[in-house]
Amino acid sequence: MASALGQNAQDGAPEVKAGGGEASDLSLVARVRARDESAMAALYDRYSSLVYAVALRVLGDTGAAEDVLQEIFLQLWRKPSAFDAARGSMGAWLSVIARNRSIDALRKRKPETDIEDVVLSVETNFAHNADRGRALLKIREVLGKMAAPQRSALEMAFFEGLTHTEIAEKTGEPLGTIKTRIRAGLLSLRAAVAG
Amino acid sequence: MAAHEQFADDLALYALDALDGSQKAALEQHVETCGACSRELESLRGDMALLALAASGPHPPQRSRDRLLSALAVERPAAAPERTGAGSGGWFGRLGWMAAALLFIAGAVLMKDAKEQSAALQREIAGLQTKTAAQDAERERVRSEFAEFAGPGAQPVTLVVAKNRPQPQGKAIYVQSSGKLLFVASDLPAVPDDKAYELWLLPSTGNPVPAGVFRPDARGSGVVVNPPLNAGVSAKGFAITVEPKQGSAAPTTKPVMVGLVS
């Protein structure tokens, strides 16, 4: 399979309009909790391209990706308290939700994960273009060096939503090998961004 | 990382929702009780987000933004019903029309956010404008009577039962500056013929202040509107006790419901 991770290098990081002088995610979420639609619009402007890119990559259909985009930001509007700022980046949180919801849509199943159940921890602040740009460079470098079978296993799990059993069947590799490759792939990303 | 090594690979798969079968169930059971593995799972989800970052592509079309903002505008009034159940069910059948009108308005104003209270109140008032002239006059009286309950000085308080009884609930809205108080209750247990419920204002300092006596109807509903209270009394909460039918000057029994000002 051709690598989809790290594709669109010519596009650069999705545009993020948060700058140093703009409202923080936390303050915007606080305003959303007070039903401030302009704050919701600001969060959308900041993260919609990230969410949409993930949804489009998984679903391969602009209409379906727009539906996921809409659903996720409506969920955020309805449950802004679901975002745990103590865990870090809202962008990371939204991107994982986008991936999960897109996989649900891909498999034509009801959403299985409530946004309140998505708890993650990440150091990278996706709110700022500079941070995201730096992280993206490192991620692409790691992915570029990653062995094709490992990258493929990651792609199948992340973008296609396949289980390790399905990946093993598809590739003919042992289950244990698939497990190890996926974990090692994720850890190499973590190490690259942390370094 | 301090996650258990035997679960390490499975944790990564689980983060991606790529684990299935009995292994998934076993891991879920373990993560529930293992802080280290739970934290590692959160970190692995963070690693997933890094993968997401690599999925760069075109920006969403402008119509998506327009669609979202339109949806927000539509959802704004829809937020009111989730704040209280007072507008549902047989409340209107349980009380006289005047009480029903009060509850109708009360249902709109029993909200946490004063601005939304005001908006909801205005919507309900707008709905009454098709009534007859007499009803219009009555509506105007009600509106002016309750306008303060939707204002920034109004303090909504929810009273809940302390034990697992059949879910009695009381709502009080208090305006300190004027001493006005609206209280509605539902699903209260019946009291003996010689008894009644008495509402108490719990001042920030001093003894409980009587705030009205009422007996629930056959369905357990009760209302207290503007009992004689002095203006300006700071309330830390409200409580209900069972008292003699004529009421008491001070509580003689333990509170059956208590709510503190948030």
Short mmCIF file of C-alpha atoms in Angstrom, two decimals:
data_model
loop_
_atom_site.label_atom_id
_atom_site.label_comp_id
_atom_site.label_asym_id
_atom_site.label_seq_id
_atom_site.Cartn_x
_atom_site.Cartn_y
_atom_site.Cartn_z
CA MET A 1 0.00 0.00 0.00
CA ALA A 2 1.27 3.43 -0.81
CA SER A 3 1.88 5.49 2.23
CA ALA A 4 -0.89 7.84 3.14
CA LEU A 5 0.79 8.93 6.32
CA GLY A 6 2.91 11.88 5.52
CA GLN A 7 1.18 12.47 2.24
CA ASN A 8 0.32 15.95 1.07
CA ALA A 9 3.65 17.21 2.15
CA GLN A 10 3.16 20.03 -0.24
CA ASP A 11 0.15 21.15 1.73
CA GLY A 12 2.08 21.75 4.91
CA ALA A 13 0.28 21.65 8.23
CA PRO A 14 -3.39 22.45 8.15
CA GLU A 15 -3.80 26.12 8.72
CA VAL A 16 -4.36 27.08 12.32
CA LYS A 17 -5.24 30.64 13.08
CA ALA A 18 -4.28 30.71 16.71
CA GLY A 19 -1.50 33.09 17.40
CA GLY A 20 0.16 34.21 20.57
CA GLY A 21 -2.22 37.11 21.02
CA GLU A 22 -5.40 35.16 20.47
CA ALA A 23 -7.67 33.56 23.00
CA SER A 24 -6.49 30.27 24.47
CA ASP A 25 -8.42 27.08 23.95
CA LEU A 26 -9.31 27.11 27.62
CA SER A 27 -10.81 30.59 27.52
CA LEU A 28 -12.71 29.77 24.35
CA VAL A 29 -14.13 26.62 25.92
CA ALA A 30 -15.17 28.63 28.96
CA ARG A 31 -17.03 31.00 26.66
CA VAL A 32 -18.61 28.10 24.82
CA ARG A 33 -19.89 26.85 28.15
CA ALA A 34 -21.52 30.26 28.51
CA ARG A 35 -23.13 29.64 25.09
CA ASP A 36 -20.96 32.15 23.25
CA GLU A 37 -21.32 31.30 19.58
CA SER A 38 -18.41 33.51 18.56
CA ALA A 39 -16.11 31.41 20.75
CA MET A 40 -17.42 28.30 19.07
CA ALA A 41 -16.71 29.86 15.71
CA ALA A 42 -13.18 30.66 16.84
CA LEU A 43 -12.57 27.06 17.87
CA TYR A 44 -13.96 25.92 14.56
CA ASP A 45 -11.66 28.24 12.68
CA ARG A 46 -8.76 26.93 14.71
CA TYR A 47 -9.37 23.22 14.37
CA SER A 48 -11.80 22.50 11.56
CA SER A 49 -9.07 21.91 9.01
CA LEU A 50 -7.43 19.34 11.29
CA VAL A 51 -10.69 17.53 11.99
CA TYR A 52 -11.73 17.67 8.36
CA ALA A 53 -8.38 16.36 7.14
CA VAL A 54 -8.63 13.34 9.39
CA ALA A 55 -12.24 12.65 8.44
CA LEU A 56 -11.53 13.06 4.76
CA ARG A 57 -8.50 10.81 4.94
CA VAL A 58 -10.51 8.05 6.62
CA LEU A 59 -13.71 8.41 4.65
CA GLY A 60 -12.43 9.57 1.28
CA ASP A 61 -15.65 11.46 0.70
CA THR A 62 -16.04 15.18 1.20
CA GLY A 63 -19.73 15.02 2.07
CA ALA A 64 -19.22 12.35 4.69
CA ALA A 65 -16.22 14.22 6.07
CA GLU A 66 -18.28 17.39 6.35
CA ASP A 67 -20.92 15.45 8.26
CA VAL A 68 -18.33 14.22 10.75
CA LEU A 69 -16.93 17.72 11.05
CA GLN A 70 -20.38 19.08 11.79
CA GLU A 71 -21.18 16.35 14.27
CA ILE A 72 -17.98 16.78 16.24
CA PHE A 73 -18.26 20.53 16.64
CA LEU A 74 -21.92 20.22 17.55
CA GLN A 75 -20.93 17.72 20.22
CA LEU A 76 -18.37 20.17 21.50
CA TRP A 77 -21.05 22.86 21.58
CA ARG A 78 -23.37 20.60 23.52
CA LYS A 79 -20.75 19.20 25.88
CA PRO A 80 -17.84 21.63 26.14
CA SER A 81 -17.07 20.23 29.56
CA ALA A 82 -16.06 16.98 27.89
CA PHE A 83 -12.75 18.58 27.01
CA ASP A 84 -10.29 18.10 29.83
CA ALA A 85 -7.79 20.92 29.49
CA ALA A 86 -5.55 19.32 32.08
CA ARG A 87 -4.78 16.62 29.54
CA GLY A 88 -3.39 19.04 27.02
CA SER A 89 -4.20 19.88 23.48
CA MET A 90 -7.73 20.34 22.26
CA GLY A 91 -6.50 19.76 18.74
CA ALA A 92 -5.16 16.36 19.67
CA TRP A 93 -8.37 15.50 21.43
CA LEU A 94 -10.50 16.58 18.50
CA SER A 95 -8.33 14.74 16.02
CA VAL A 96 -8.71 11.47 17.90
CA ILE A 97 -12.44 11.99 18.13
CA ALA A 98 -12.48 12.76 14.40
CA ARG A 99 -10.67 9.56 13.65
CA ASN A 100 -12.95 7.47 15.85
CA ARG A 101 -16.14 9.01 14.52
CA SER A 102 -14.92 8.63 10.96
CA ILE A 103 -14.19 4.96 11.51
CA ASP A 104 -17.68 4.58 12.94
CA ALA A 105 -19.08 6.25 9.84
CA LEU A 106 -16.89 4.13 7.60
CA ARG A 107 -18.25 1.00 9.19
CA LYS A 108 -21.75 2.43 9.15
CA ARG A 109 -22.19 1.88 12.81
CA LYS A 110 -23.59 4.10 15.49
CA PRO A 111 -20.99 6.26 17.22
CA GLU A 112 -19.47 4.00 19.83
CA THR A 113 -17.46 6.53 21.76
CA ASP A 114 -18.85 9.51 23.56
CA ILE A 115 -16.58 12.52 23.38
CA GLU A 116 -16.44 12.49 27.15
CA ASP A 117 -14.84 9.05 27.02
CA VAL A 118 -11.93 10.15 24.85
CA VAL A 119 -9.15 10.85 27.29
CA LEU A 120 -5.66 11.34 26.00
CA SER A 121 -2.40 12.87 27.02
CA VAL A 122 -0.11 14.67 24.62
CA GLU A 123 2.51 17.33 25.04
CA THR A 124 2.30 18.94 21.63
CA ASN A 125 0.06 21.98 21.52
CA PHE A 126 -1.77 21.75 18.25
CA ALA A 127 -3.25 25.22 18.64
CA HIS A 128 -0.26 27.00 17.20
CA ASN A 129 0.95 26.74 13.67
CA ALA A 130 4.57 26.77 14.70
CA ASP A 131 4.18 23.86 17.13
CA ARG A 132 2.19 21.87 14.66
CA GLY A 133 4.60 22.61 11.89
CA ARG A 134 7.56 21.43 13.95
CA ALA A 135 5.72 18.31 15.05
CA LEU A 136 4.63 17.58 11.52
CA LEU A 137 8.19 17.75 10.23
CA LYS A 138 9.32 15.28 12.85
CA ILE A 139 6.37 12.99 12.25
CA ARG A 140 6.98 12.92 8.54
CA GLU A 141 10.62 12.22 9.08
CA VAL A 142 9.79 9.24 11.30
CA LEU A 143 7.18 7.96 8.91
CA GLY A 144 9.53 8.36 6.00
CA LYS A 145 12.11 6.20 7.70
CA MET A 146 9.63 3.67 8.98
CA ALA A 147 9.70 0.21 7.38
CA ALA A 148 6.87 -0.19 4.90
CA PRO A 149 5.18 -3.12 6.69
CA GLN A 150 5.15 -1.19 9.94
CA ARG A 151 3.78 1.95 8.36
CA SER A 152 1.20 -0.11 6.55
CA ALA A 153 0.04 -1.75 9.77
CA LEU A 154 -0.33 1.65 11.40
CA GLU A 155 -2.30 2.96 8.45
CA MET A 156 -4.65 0.03 8.39
CA ALA A 157 -5.34 0.35 12.08
CA PHE A 158 -5.61 4.11 12.20
CA PHE A 159 -7.15 5.14 8.90
CA GLU A 160 -9.03 1.99 7.97
CA GLY A 161 -10.11 0.98 11.44
CA LEU A 162 -9.02 -2.63 11.01
CA THR A 163 -8.48 -4.81 14.05
CA HIS A 164 -5.20 -6.57 14.54
CA THR A 165 -6.87 -9.81 13.51
CA GLU A 166 -8.07 -8.27 10.27
CA ILE A 167 -4.66 -6.76 9.61
CA ALA A 168 -3.01 -10.12 10.22
CA GLU A 169 -5.39 -11.81 7.83
CA LYS A 170 -4.88 -9.14 5.22
CA THR A 171 -1.10 -9.16 5.41
CA GLY A 172 -0.53 -12.80 6.28
CA GLU A 173 1.63 -11.75 9.20
CA PRO A 174 1.40 -13.31 12.67
CA LEU A 175 -0.82 -11.53 15.18
CA GLY A 176 2.10 -10.91 17.52
CA THR A 177 4.07 -9.24 14.76
CA ILE A 178 1.21 -6.89 13.97
CA LYS A 179 0.85 -5.95 17.61
CA THR A 180 4.51 -5.24 18.02
CA ARG A 181 4.73 -3.19 14.85
CA ILE A 182 1.83 -0.98 15.76
CA ARG A 183 3.06 -0.29 19.24
CA ALA A 184 6.60 0.37 18.09
CA GLY A 185 5.28 2.70 15.41
CA LEU A 186 3.30 4.76 17.89
CA LEU A 187 6.21 4.94 20.31
CA SER A 188 8.57 6.09 17.59
CA LEU A 189 6.23 8.99 16.87
CA ARG A 190 6.12 9.89 20.53
CA ALA A 191 9.89 9.78 20.81
CA ALA A 192 10.36 11.90 17.72
CA VAL A 193 8.07 14.68 18.93
CA ALA A 194 9.45 14.59 22.45
CA GLY A 195 13.03 14.73 21.23
CA MET B 1 6.64 4.18 31.27
CA ALA B 2 5.43 1.89 34.02
CA ALA B 3 2.69 0.06 32.17
CA HIS B 4 2.71 -3.70 32.53
CA GLU B 5 4.84 -5.16 29.78
CA GLN B 6 2.49 -8.05 29.15
CA PHE B 7 -0.22 -5.55 28.22
CA ALA B 8 2.00 -3.11 26.35
CA ASP B 9 1.25 -4.25 22.80
CA ASP B 10 -2.41 -4.71 23.53
CA LEU B 11 -2.62 -1.18 24.94
CA ALA B 12 -1.44 0.25 21.64
CA LEU B 13 -4.01 -1.78 19.74
CA TYR B 14 -6.69 -0.84 22.20
CA ALA B 15 -5.91 2.84 21.81
CA LEU B 16 -6.54 2.39 18.11
CA ASP B 17 -9.64 0.28 18.77
CA ALA B 18 -7.80 -2.43 16.88
CA LEU B 19 -7.94 -5.05 19.61
CA ASP B 20 -10.71 -7.57 19.49
CA GLY B 21 -11.90 -10.74 21.07
CA SER B 22 -11.17 -11.89 24.57
CA GLN B 23 -7.95 -9.89 24.65
CA LYS B 24 -9.96 -6.69 24.49
CA ALA B 25 -12.17 -7.69 27.39
CA ALA B 26 -9.20 -8.77 29.46
CA LEU B 27 -7.37 -5.53 28.81
CA GLU B 28 -10.38 -3.39 29.64
CA GLN B 29 -10.70 -5.19 32.92
CA HIS B 30 -7.04 -4.63 33.70
CA VAL B 31 -6.99 -0.95 32.72
CA GLU B 32 -9.86 -0.22 35.04
CA THR B 33 -7.70 -1.11 38.00
CA CYS B 34 -4.21 -0.22 36.78
CA GLY B 35 -3.25 3.43 36.91
CA ALA B 36 0.01 2.94 35.05
CA CYS B 37 -1.64 1.20 32.12
CA SER B 38 -4.46 3.71 32.14
CA ARG B 39 -1.94 6.56 31.85
CA GLU B 40 -0.05 4.75 29.14
CA LEU B 41 -3.32 4.30 27.25
CA GLU B 42 -3.87 8.06 27.40
CA SER B 43 -0.37 8.62 26.08
CA LEU B 44 -0.92 6.17 23.25
CA ARG B 45 -4.05 8.05 22.29
CA GLY B 46 -1.89 11.14 22.24
CA ASP B 47 0.42 9.30 19.87
CA MET B 48 -2.62 8.59 17.73
CA ALA B 49 -3.20 12.29 17.53
CA LEU B 50 0.27 12.66 16.05
CA LEU B 51 -0.79 10.28 13.32
CA ALA B 52 -3.83 12.43 12.76
CA LEU B 53 -1.63 15.45 12.37
CA ALA B 54 0.02 13.74 9.44
CA ALA B 55 -3.31 13.55 7.64
CA SER B 56 -3.08 17.05 6.27
CA GLY B 57 -5.26 17.95 3.34
CA PRO B 58 -7.62 20.54 1.95
CA HIS B 59 -9.52 22.88 4.21
CA PRO B 60 -13.23 22.32 4.72
CA PRO B 61 -15.50 24.37 2.49
CA GLN B 62 -17.04 27.58 3.75
CA ARG B 63 -20.47 25.95 3.66
CA SER B 64 -19.40 23.69 6.54
CA ARG B 65 -18.75 26.71 8.70
CA ASP B 66 -22.05 28.27 7.71
CA ARG B 67 -23.81 25.01 8.42
CA LEU B 68 -22.35 24.77 11.89
CA LEU B 69 -23.17 28.35 12.82
CA SER B 70 -26.72 27.88 11.59
CA ALA B 71 -27.02 24.76 13.69
CA LEU B 72 -25.77 26.62 16.77
CA ALA B 73 -28.42 29.27 16.26
CA VAL B 74 -31.09 26.60 16.01
CA GLU B 75 -29.82 24.75 19.05
CA ARG B 76 -29.70 27.78 21.27
CA PRO B 77 -33.38 27.76 22.22
CA ALA B 78 -33.38 23.99 22.28
CA ALA B 79 -30.98 24.07 25.20
CA ALA B 80 -33.72 25.15 27.57
CA PRO B 81 -35.54 21.83 28.02
CA GLU B 82 -32.47 19.95 29.23
CA ARG B 83 -32.21 22.23 32.22
CA THR B 84 -35.45 21.28 33.90
CA GLY B 85 -38.24 18.83 33.57
CA ALA B 86 -40.79 21.28 34.86
CA GLY B 87 -42.26 21.83 31.44
CA SER B 88 -43.11 18.21 30.80
CA GLY B 89 -45.75 15.75 31.74
CA GLY B 90 -48.79 16.29 33.83
CA TRP B 91 -47.87 19.37 35.77
CA PHE B 92 -50.53 21.34 34.01
CA GLY B 93 -53.12 18.78 34.89
CA ARG B 94 -52.16 18.77 38.50
CA LEU B 95 -52.62 22.40 39.25
CA GLY B 96 -55.14 25.05 38.52
CA TRP B 97 -54.63 27.16 35.42
CA MET B 98 -53.06 29.98 37.37
CA ALA B 99 -50.56 27.66 38.97
CA ALA B 100 -49.99 26.07 35.59
CA ALA B 101 -49.23 29.47 34.13
CA LEU B 102 -46.84 30.14 36.95
CA LEU B 103 -45.16 26.82 36.45
CA PHE B 104 -45.04 27.40 32.74
CA ILE B 105 -43.09 30.52 33.38
CA ALA B 106 -41.21 28.96 36.22
CA GLY B 107 -40.18 26.10 33.96
CA ALA B 108 -38.61 28.64 31.69
CA VAL B 109 -36.84 30.55 34.40
CA LEU B 110 -35.52 27.60 36.37
CA MET B 111 -32.24 27.72 34.57
CA LYS B 112 -28.70 28.16 35.62
CA ASP B 113 -27.95 30.97 33.30
CA ALA B 114 -29.70 34.24 33.91
CA LYS B 115 -29.48 35.35 30.31
CA GLU B 116 -31.12 32.19 29.09
CA GLN B 117 -33.73 32.55 31.75
CA SER B 118 -34.57 35.91 30.35
CA ALA B 119 -34.68 34.62 26.79
CA ALA B 120 -36.86 31.67 27.73
CA LEU B 121 -39.18 33.90 29.70
CA GLN B 122 -39.57 36.19 26.76
CA ARG B 123 -40.43 33.28 24.53
CA GLU B 124 -43.08 32.06 26.89
CA ILE B 125 -44.47 35.53 27.23
CA ALA B 126 -44.61 35.82 23.46
CA GLY B 127 -46.70 32.68 23.36
CA LEU B 128 -49.30 34.27 25.63
CA GLN B 129 -49.83 37.26 23.42
CA THR B 130 -52.61 35.59 21.48
CA LYS B 131 -54.84 35.39 24.50
CA THR B 132 -57.82 37.60 25.23
CA ALA B 133 -57.54 41.07 26.67
CA ALA B 134 -58.26 39.75 30.12
CA GLN B 135 -55.60 37.16 29.70
CA ASP B 136 -53.26 39.84 28.40
CA ALA B 137 -53.77 41.81 31.56
CA GLU B 138 -53.16 38.74 33.62
CA ARG B 139 -50.09 37.92 31.59
CA GLU B 140 -48.73 41.40 32.12
CA ARG B 141 -49.22 41.02 35.82
CA VAL B 142 -47.45 37.67 35.79
CA ARG B 143 -44.67 38.99 33.62
CA SER B 144 -43.94 41.90 35.87
CA GLU B 145 -44.27 39.66 38.89
CA PHE B 146 -41.67 37.25 37.61
CA ALA B 147 -39.37 39.51 35.64
CA GLU B 148 -37.00 39.68 38.55
CA PHE B 149 -36.73 35.93 38.68
CA ALA B 150 -35.08 36.03 35.29
CA GLY B 151 -32.76 38.88 36.19
CA PRO B 152 -29.13 38.74 37.18
CA GLY B 153 -29.99 38.97 40.86
CA ALA B 154 -32.09 35.81 40.82
CA GLN B 155 -30.55 32.77 42.52
CA PRO B 156 -31.85 29.43 41.27
CA VAL B 157 -31.53 26.67 43.83
CA THR B 158 -32.31 23.00 43.36
CA LEU B 159 -33.46 21.06 46.39
CA VAL B 160 -33.18 17.31 46.34
CA VAL B 161 -34.20 14.62 48.72
CA ALA B 162 -31.51 13.19 50.95
CA LYS B 163 -32.61 9.56 50.76
CA ASN B 164 -33.64 7.29 47.94
CA ARG B 165 -37.28 8.15 48.05
CA PRO B 166 -39.46 8.58 44.93
CA GLN B 167 -37.53 11.56 43.58
CA PRO B 168 -39.24 14.59 45.08
CA GLN B 169 -37.78 17.77 43.71
CA GLY B 170 -38.07 21.43 44.56
CA LYS B 171 -36.93 24.51 42.74
CA ALA B 172 -36.54 27.88 44.38
CA ILE B 173 -35.74 31.18 42.72
CA TYR B 174 -34.91 33.96 45.09
CA VAL B 175 -34.28 37.64 44.48
CA GLN B 176 -32.37 38.96 47.44
CA SER B 177 -32.75 42.63 46.64
CA SER B 178 -36.55 42.49 46.78
CA GLY B 179 -37.06 39.43 48.92
CA LYS B 180 -39.21 37.81 46.26
CA LEU B 181 -39.28 34.05 46.14
CA LEU B 182 -40.79 31.49 43.82
CA PHE B 183 -40.80 27.86 44.85
CA VAL B 184 -42.27 24.87 43.06
CA ALA B 185 -42.09 21.26 44.14
CA SER B 186 -43.09 17.96 42.65
CA ASP B 187 -43.53 14.36 43.78
CA LEU B 188 -43.61 15.22 47.44
CA PRO B 189 -44.93 12.58 49.81
CA ALA B 190 -48.32 13.32 51.32
CA VAL B 191 -48.42 14.68 54.86
CA PRO B 192 -51.00 13.98 57.58
CA ASP B 193 -54.07 16.19 57.64
CA ASP B 194 -52.77 18.22 60.55
CA LYS B 195 -49.36 18.72 58.94
CA ALA B 196 -47.94 20.75 56.09
CA TYR B 197 -44.62 21.44 54.47
CA GLU B 198 -42.91 24.63 55.48
CA LEU B 199 -40.28 26.30 53.36
CA TRP B 200 -37.37 27.96 55.14
CA LEU B 201 -34.95 30.55 53.94
CA LEU B 202 -31.57 29.75 55.44
CA PRO B 203 -29.89 33.13 55.92
CA SER B 204 -26.15 33.54 55.76
CA THR B 205 -26.26 34.30 59.44
CA GLY B 206 -28.96 33.64 61.97
CA ASN B 207 -31.89 31.28 62.27
CA PRO B 208 -34.06 29.88 59.47
CA VAL B 209 -36.72 32.29 58.28
CA PRO B 210 -40.25 31.00 57.55
CA ALA B 211 -40.86 31.26 53.80
CA GLY B 212 -44.29 29.81 53.33
CA VAL B 213 -46.45 26.84 54.26
CA PHE B 214 -48.00 24.58 51.69
CA ARG B 215 -49.62 21.21 51.33
CA PRO B 216 -48.93 19.16 48.23
CA ASP B 217 -51.81 18.19 46.04
CA ALA B 218 -52.77 14.60 45.31
CA ARG B 219 -49.86 14.25 42.91
CA GLY B 220 -47.33 15.75 45.27
CA SER B 221 -47.04 19.18 43.65
CA GLY B 222 -46.78 22.38 45.62
CA VAL B 223 -46.13 26.07 44.98
CA VAL B 224 -45.08 29.01 47.13
CA VAL B 225 -45.15 32.47 45.56
CA ASN B 226 -43.71 35.52 47.23
CA PRO B 227 -44.08 34.71 50.90
CA PRO B 228 -43.64 37.67 53.22
CA LEU B 229 -39.88 38.03 53.33
CA ASN B 230 -37.83 41.08 54.11
CA ALA B 231 -35.86 42.47 51.22
CA GLY B 232 -32.11 42.19 51.26
CA VAL B 233 -31.75 39.00 53.29
CA SER B 234 -28.76 37.04 52.06
CA ALA B 235 -29.68 33.37 51.63
CA LYS B 236 -27.24 30.52 51.77
CA GLY B 237 -29.98 28.06 50.91
CA PHE B 238 -33.49 26.81 51.41
CA ALA B 239 -34.99 23.87 53.23
CA ILE B 240 -38.31 22.17 53.78
CA THR B 241 -39.58 20.62 56.97
CA VAL B 242 -42.86 19.02 57.98
CA GLU B 243 -44.65 21.29 60.43
CA PRO B 244 -48.12 21.75 61.95
CA LYS B 245 -50.61 22.81 59.32
CA GLN B 246 -50.55 26.43 60.42
CA GLY B 247 -46.76 26.56 60.21
CA SER B 248 -44.05 27.13 62.77
CA ALA B 249 -41.91 30.07 63.70
CA ALA B 250 -38.86 27.82 63.77
CA PRO B 251 -38.28 24.34 62.36
CA THR B 252 -39.47 21.58 64.67
CA THR B 253 -38.38 18.64 62.52
CA LYS B 254 -35.37 17.71 60.46
CA PRO B 255 -35.35 19.02 56.89
CA VAL B 256 -36.67 16.66 54.27
CA MET B 257 -35.17 18.71 51.46
CA VAL B 258 -32.29 21.13 51.39
CA GLY B 259 -30.73 23.20 48.65
CA LEU B 260 -27.80 25.56 48.90
CA VAL B 261 -27.21 28.61 46.77
CA SER B 262 -24.50 27.76 44.28
#
